[in-house]
mmCIF file of C-alpha atoms in Angstrom:
data_model
loop_
_atom_site.group_PDB
_atom_site.id
_atom_site.type_symbol
_atom_site.label_atom_id
_atom_site.label_comp_id
_atom_site.label_asym_id
_atom_site.label_seq_id
_atom_site.Cartn_x
_atom_site.Cartn_y
_atom_site.Cartn_z
ATOM 1 C CA MET E 1 0.000 0.000 0.000
ATOM 2 C CA ALA E 2 1.365 3.411 -0.950
ATOM 3 C CA LYS E 3 2.302 5.726 1.894
ATOM 4 C CA HIS E 4 0.716 9.155 2.049
ATOM 5 C CA GLY E 5 2.713 12.316 2.635
ATOM 6 C CA LYS E 6 2.556 14.309 5.865
ATOM 7 C CA ARG E 7 0.223 16.902 4.324
ATOM 8 C CA ILE E 8 -2.364 14.348 3.215
ATOM 9 C CA THR E 9 -2.082 12.372 6.454
ATOM 10 C CA ALA E 10 -2.647 15.531 8.514
ATOM 11 C CA ALA E 11 -5.611 16.569 6.361
ATOM 12 C CA ARG E 12 -7.242 13.168 6.739
ATOM 13 C CA ALA E 13 -6.803 13.357 10.497
ATOM 14 C CA GLN E 14 -8.688 16.681 10.495
ATOM 15 C CA PHE E 15 -11.559 15.136 8.541
ATOM 16 C CA ALA E 16 -11.737 11.863 10.491
ATOM 17 C CA GLY E 17 -15.136 11.123 11.997
ATOM 18 C CA LYS E 18 -16.760 14.210 10.490
ATOM 19 C CA ALA E 19 -19.786 13.864 8.227
ATOM 20 C CA ASP E 20 -23.072 15.550 7.320
ATOM 21 C CA LEU E 21 -21.733 18.940 8.332
ATOM 22 C CA PRO E 22 -23.343 22.305 7.654
ATOM 23 C CA VAL E 23 -21.988 23.764 4.401
ATOM 24 C CA SER E 24 -20.096 26.502 6.262
ATOM 25 C CA ASP E 25 -18.317 24.006 8.546
ATOM 26 C CA ALA E 26 -17.420 21.716 5.636
ATOM 27 C CA LEU E 27 -15.941 24.634 3.700
ATOM 28 C CA ALA E 28 -13.920 25.769 6.703
ATOM 29 C CA LEU E 29 -12.349 22.298 6.859
ATOM 30 C CA ILE E 30 -11.668 22.215 3.136
ATOM 31 C CA LYS E 31 -10.138 25.687 3.022
ATOM 32 C CA GLY E 32 -7.950 24.856 6.014
ATOM 33 C CA ALA E 33 -6.667 21.679 4.372
ATOM 34 C CA ALA E 34 -6.040 23.200 0.929
ATOM 35 C CA SER E 35 -2.289 23.631 1.202
ATOM 36 C CA ALA E 36 -1.147 22.806 -2.326
ATOM 37 C CA LYS E 37 1.182 25.216 -4.126
ATOM 38 C CA PHE E 38 -1.651 26.202 -6.496
ATOM 39 C CA ASP E 39 -5.131 27.569 -5.879
ATOM 40 C CA GLU E 40 -7.129 24.374 -5.494
ATOM 41 C CA THR E 41 -10.593 24.015 -6.981
ATOM 42 C CA VAL E 42 -13.475 23.279 -4.627
ATOM 43 C CA GLU E 43 -15.529 20.450 -6.067
ATOM 44 C CA ILE E 44 -19.003 19.141 -5.349
ATOM 45 C CA SER E 45 -20.265 15.590 -5.816
ATOM 46 C CA MET E 46 -23.945 14.699 -5.536
ATOM 47 C CA ASN E 47 -25.386 11.183 -5.338
ATOM 48 C CA LEU E 48 -28.900 11.236 -6.766
ATOM 49 C CA GLY E 49 -31.677 8.696 -6.557
ATOM 50 C CA VAL E 50 -32.058 8.397 -10.323
ATOM 51 C CA ASP E 51 -31.157 5.888 -13.017
ATOM 52 C CA PRO E 52 -30.009 7.935 -16.042
ATOM 53 C CA ARG E 53 -30.389 4.880 -18.287
ATOM 54 C CA HIS E 54 -34.072 5.845 -18.334
ATOM 55 C CA ALA E 55 -34.877 8.976 -20.337
ATOM 56 C CA ASP E 56 -37.378 10.229 -17.738
ATOM 57 C CA GLN E 57 -34.672 10.142 -15.041
ATOM 58 C CA MET E 58 -31.978 12.130 -16.859
ATOM 59 C CA VAL E 59 -30.736 15.175 -14.956
ATOM 60 C CA ARG E 60 -28.915 17.953 -16.760
ATOM 61 C CA GLY E 61 -28.884 21.707 -16.708
ATOM 62 C CA VAL E 62 -26.874 24.843 -16.178
ATOM 63 C CA VAL E 63 -26.307 27.214 -13.275
ATOM 64 C CA ASN E 64 -24.802 30.673 -13.067
ATOM 65 C CA LEU E 65 -22.660 30.656 -9.941
ATOM 66 C CA PRO E 66 -23.156 34.030 -8.201
ATOM 67 C CA ASN E 67 -19.430 34.387 -7.495
ATOM 68 C CA GLY E 68 -18.001 32.738 -10.606
ATOM 69 C CA THR E 69 -15.753 29.699 -10.857
ATOM 70 C CA GLY E 70 -12.378 31.370 -10.511
ATOM 71 C CA ARG E 71 -11.102 29.729 -13.662
ATOM 72 C CA THR E 72 -10.561 30.978 -17.201
ATOM 73 C CA VAL E 73 -12.995 29.346 -19.612
ATOM 74 C CA ARG E 74 -12.001 29.043 -23.252
ATOM 75 C CA VAL E 75 -15.021 29.269 -25.552
ATOM 76 C CA ALA E 76 -15.380 28.046 -29.128
ATOM 77 C CA VAL E 77 -18.288 29.156 -31.297
ATOM 78 C CA PHE E 78 -19.600 27.663 -34.522
ATOM 79 C CA ALA E 79 -21.082 30.570 -36.454
ATOM 80 C CA ARG E 80 -20.901 32.492 -39.711
ATOM 81 C CA GLY E 81 -21.232 36.101 -40.803
ATOM 82 C CA PRO E 82 -22.684 38.608 -38.324
ATOM 83 C CA LYS E 83 -23.127 35.934 -35.655
ATOM 84 C CA ALA E 84 -19.448 35.080 -35.886
ATOM 85 C CA ASP E 85 -18.636 38.767 -35.439
ATOM 86 C CA GLU E 86 -20.942 38.930 -32.397
ATOM 87 C CA ALA E 87 -19.172 35.949 -30.857
ATOM 88 C CA ARG E 88 -15.744 37.543 -31.318
ATOM 89 C CA GLU E 89 -16.910 40.850 -29.861
ATOM 90 C CA ALA E 90 -18.335 39.002 -26.844
ATOM 91 C CA GLY E 91 -14.940 37.444 -26.155
ATOM 92 C CA ALA E 92 -15.062 34.028 -27.835
ATOM 93 C CA ASP E 93 -11.601 32.480 -28.068
ATOM 94 C CA ILE E 94 -12.222 30.484 -31.253
ATOM 95 C CA VAL E 95 -14.822 31.141 -33.962
ATOM 96 C CA GLY E 96 -15.311 29.142 -37.133
ATOM 97 C CA ALA E 97 -17.392 26.742 -39.202
ATOM 98 C CA GLU E 98 -15.999 24.004 -41.456
ATOM 99 C CA ASP E 99 -12.460 25.091 -40.586
ATOM 100 C CA LEU E 100 -13.168 24.639 -36.877
ATOM 101 C CA MET E 101 -14.742 21.243 -37.558
ATOM 102 C CA GLU E 102 -11.596 20.124 -39.401
ATOM 103 C CA THR E 103 -9.389 21.355 -36.557
ATOM 104 C CA ILE E 104 -11.375 19.322 -34.041
ATOM 105 C CA GLN E 105 -11.391 16.260 -36.288
ATOM 106 C CA GLY E 106 -7.613 16.591 -36.434
ATOM 107 C CA GLY E 107 -7.452 16.143 -32.676
ATOM 108 C CA THR E 108 -7.006 19.747 -31.549
ATOM 109 C CA ILE E 109 -9.516 20.786 -28.889
ATOM 110 C CA GLU E 110 -8.377 23.995 -27.238
ATOM 111 C CA PHE E 111 -11.613 25.042 -25.545
ATOM 112 C CA ASP E 112 -13.737 24.257 -22.483
ATOM 113 C CA ARG E 113 -17.178 25.213 -23.848
ATOM 114 C CA CYS E 114 -18.644 24.903 -27.325
ATOM 115 C CA ILE E 115 -21.505 27.068 -28.595
ATOM 116 C CA ALA E 116 -23.258 26.934 -31.963
ATOM 117 C CA THR E 117 -25.972 28.729 -33.866
ATOM 118 C CA PRO E 118 -28.785 26.378 -34.963
ATOM 119 C CA ASP E 119 -27.769 26.506 -38.646
ATOM 120 C CA MET E 120 -24.334 25.150 -37.695
ATOM 121 C CA MET E 121 -25.657 21.949 -36.136
ATOM 122 C CA PRO E 122 -25.384 19.845 -39.333
ATOM 123 C CA ILE E 123 -21.644 20.544 -39.172
ATOM 124 C CA VAL E 124 -21.361 20.175 -35.406
ATOM 125 C CA GLY E 125 -23.342 16.938 -35.567
ATOM 126 C CA ARG E 126 -20.443 15.270 -37.359
ATOM 127 C CA LEU E 127 -18.364 15.829 -34.234
ATOM 128 C CA GLY E 128 -20.716 14.022 -31.870
ATOM 129 C CA LYS E 129 -18.344 11.119 -31.207
ATOM 130 C CA ILE E 130 -15.549 13.543 -30.360
ATOM 131 C CA LEU E 131 -17.376 16.262 -28.416
ATOM 132 C CA GLY E 132 -20.033 14.070 -26.795
ATOM 133 C CA PRO E 133 -17.754 12.029 -24.501
ATOM 134 C CA ARG E 134 -16.047 15.259 -23.396
ATOM 135 C CA ASN E 135 -19.406 16.859 -22.537
ATOM 136 C CA LEU E 136 -18.674 19.604 -25.088
ATOM 137 C CA MET E 137 -21.497 18.947 -27.534
ATOM 138 C CA PRO E 138 -23.717 22.043 -27.953
ATOM 139 C CA ASN E 139 -27.230 21.453 -26.642
ATOM 140 C CA PRO E 140 -30.262 23.760 -26.709
ATOM 141 C CA LYS E 141 -31.330 22.499 -23.258
ATOM 142 C CA VAL E 142 -28.322 24.194 -21.658
ATOM 143 C CA GLY E 143 -28.294 27.254 -23.909
ATOM 144 C CA THR E 144 -25.312 26.341 -26.077
ATOM 145 C CA VAL E 145 -27.341 26.073 -29.290
ATOM 146 C CA THR E 146 -28.651 29.588 -29.701
ATOM 147 C CA MET E 147 -28.843 32.616 -31.955
ATOM 148 C CA ASP E 148 -27.896 34.800 -28.992
ATOM 149 C CA VAL E 149 -24.247 33.823 -29.136
ATOM 150 C CA ALA E 150 -23.073 36.989 -27.399
ATOM 151 C CA THR E 151 -25.024 36.189 -24.226
ATOM 152 C CA ALA E 152 -23.991 32.540 -24.354
ATOM 153 C CA VAL E 153 -20.311 33.490 -24.583
ATOM 154 C CA LYS E 154 -20.573 36.012 -21.749
ATOM 155 C CA ASN E 155 -22.397 33.493 -19.535
ATOM 156 C CA ALA E 156 -19.789 30.807 -20.223
ATOM 157 C CA LYS E 157 -16.978 33.149 -19.251
ATOM 158 C CA GLY E 158 -18.818 34.681 -16.315
ATOM 159 C CA GLY E 159 -19.385 31.665 -14.062
ATOM 160 C CA GLU E 160 -21.907 29.460 -15.832
ATOM 161 C CA VAL E 161 -21.492 25.758 -15.026
ATOM 162 C CA GLN E 162 -23.136 22.865 -16.838
ATOM 163 C CA PHE E 163 -24.022 19.649 -15.053
ATOM 164 C CA LYS E 164 -25.116 16.217 -16.218
ATOM 165 C CA VAL E 165 -25.771 13.072 -14.231
ATOM 166 C CA GLU E 166 -23.368 10.194 -14.838
ATOM 167 C CA LYS E 167 -24.248 6.505 -15.167
ATOM 168 C CA ALA E 168 -24.040 5.820 -11.445
ATOM 169 C CA GLY E 169 -26.438 8.664 -10.623
ATOM 170 C CA ILE E 170 -23.647 11.073 -9.678
ATOM 171 C CA ILE E 171 -23.288 14.740 -10.606
ATOM 172 C CA GLN E 172 -19.934 16.460 -10.176
ATOM 173 C CA GLY E 173 -18.933 20.070 -10.668
ATOM 174 C CA SER E 174 -16.683 22.931 -9.608
ATOM 175 C CA VAL E 175 -17.999 25.624 -7.272
ATOM 176 C CA GLY E 176 -15.033 27.964 -6.967
ATOM 177 C CA LYS E 177 -11.479 28.152 -5.657
ATOM 178 C CA ALA E 178 -10.105 27.519 -2.189
ATOM 179 C CA SER E 179 -8.959 31.163 -2.110
ATOM 180 C CA PHE E 180 -12.572 32.383 -2.288
ATOM 181 C CA ASP E 181 -14.162 33.772 0.864
ATOM 182 C CA ALA E 182 -16.093 31.062 2.694
ATOM 183 C CA GLU E 183 -19.348 32.985 2.296
ATOM 184 C CA LYS E 184 -18.903 33.233 -1.469
ATOM 185 C CA LEU E 185 -18.131 29.533 -1.721
ATOM 186 C CA ALA E 186 -21.234 28.740 0.336
ATOM 187 C CA GLU E 187 -23.359 30.870 -1.992
ATOM 188 C CA ASN E 188 -21.954 29.000 -4.992
ATOM 189 C CA VAL E 189 -22.551 25.597 -3.376
ATOM 190 C CA LYS E 190 -26.161 26.405 -2.570
ATOM 191 C CA ALA E 191 -26.768 27.842 -6.045
ATOM 192 C CA PHE E 192 -25.414 24.630 -7.610
ATOM 193 C CA VAL E 193 -27.514 22.404 -5.343
ATOM 194 C CA ALA E 194 -30.625 24.511 -5.981
ATOM 195 C CA ALA E 195 -30.168 24.173 -9.744
ATOM 196 C CA VAL E 196 -29.851 20.394 -9.506
ATOM 197 C CA ASN E 197 -32.894 20.322 -7.240
ATOM 198 C CA ARG E 198 -34.929 22.288 -9.789
ATOM 199 C CA ALA E 199 -33.828 19.846 -12.485
ATOM 200 C CA LYS E 200 -35.423 16.886 -10.670
ATOM 201 C CA PRO E 201 -36.905 14.689 -13.403
ATOM 202 C CA ALA E 202 -40.499 13.471 -13.445
ATOM 203 C CA GLY E 203 -39.346 9.858 -13.297
ATOM 204 C CA ALA E 204 -37.348 10.240 -10.064
ATOM 205 C CA LYS E 205 -38.697 8.005 -7.303
ATOM 206 C CA GLY E 206 -37.980 8.016 -3.584
ATOM 207 C CA VAL E 207 -35.156 10.145 -2.169
ATOM 208 C CA TYR E 208 -33.799 12.426 -4.876
ATOM 209 C CA MET E 209 -30.705 13.858 -3.169
ATOM 210 C CA LYS E 210 -29.027 11.033 -1.279
ATOM 211 C CA LYS E 211 -25.631 12.525 -0.463
ATOM 212 C CA ILE E 212 -23.651 15.700 -1.112
ATOM 213 C CA SER E 213 -19.896 15.893 -0.631
ATOM 214 C CA LEU E 214 -17.354 18.687 -0.973
ATOM 215 C CA SER E 215 -13.592 18.474 -1.475
ATOM 216 C CA SER E 216 -10.642 20.415 -2.838
ATOM 217 C CA THR E 217 -8.465 19.233 -5.709
ATOM 218 C CA MET E 218 -5.802 17.679 -3.484
ATOM 219 C CA GLY E 219 -7.727 17.270 -0.243
ATOM 220 C CA PRO E 220 -10.077 14.745 1.370
ATOM 221 C CA GLY E 221 -13.820 14.961 0.919
ATOM 222 C CA VAL E 222 -16.489 15.580 3.521
ATOM 223 C CA SER E 223 -20.242 15.069 3.316
ATOM 224 C CA VAL E 224 -22.571 17.964 4.027
ATOM 225 C CA ALA E 225 -26.072 17.877 5.424
ATOM 226 C CA VAL E 226 -28.463 17.772 2.489
ATOM 227 C CA SER E 227 -31.046 19.765 4.447
ATOM 228 C CA ASP E 228 -28.543 22.590 4.956
ATOM 229 C CA ALA E 229 -27.318 22.561 1.355
ATOM 230 C CA VAL E 230 -30.836 22.883 -0.087
ATOM 231 C CA ALA E 231 -31.949 25.565 2.388
ATOM 232 C CA GLU E 232 -32.819 28.833 0.677
#
């Protein structure tokens, strides 16, 4: 069995025996244990009582974190003509059509979010096997297939986070950086949880939110009380 370093061992000792904490207490632990040489990301993991293999139990959506994510988001836009100009003016990092498709097919993906105007979808559709597994495929349900590319680009760069349930009924996402004030992180956590709660599918049976955990990039995780996380 691999031995853990002193930093990880000490962090785990701090977290030992602690579970179902209020969001504020969990964040205090996480911030205190985030001692890496870089600004660690604070991550959320939610276990949901759904089976995404059934269409009526799929959970996906988007949330605008009130205090942003703390990370730089690179945005690519599939558009032509005036819409391409709008995307560039709004701050898109990459704008194109067939040329962008060929770049992606060649294995170069230098963006974190992909947006497209509806008329571009026949082109984007050819990239489904490449963008789909990376959760980069534009989708009208989360506002990334739209004629309002300027707003979509600004939202993507301003703290908008997409979420989608995985096969095991788990949703994961980033809610800020360890350097954020605890209050701002708490606001982001509760905004994320509220968005997932609103996205509860009609086919969900029994307990919807089973467990919520928070962690930093290099630190241990701790569960938070669901009742506190969903409190408005």
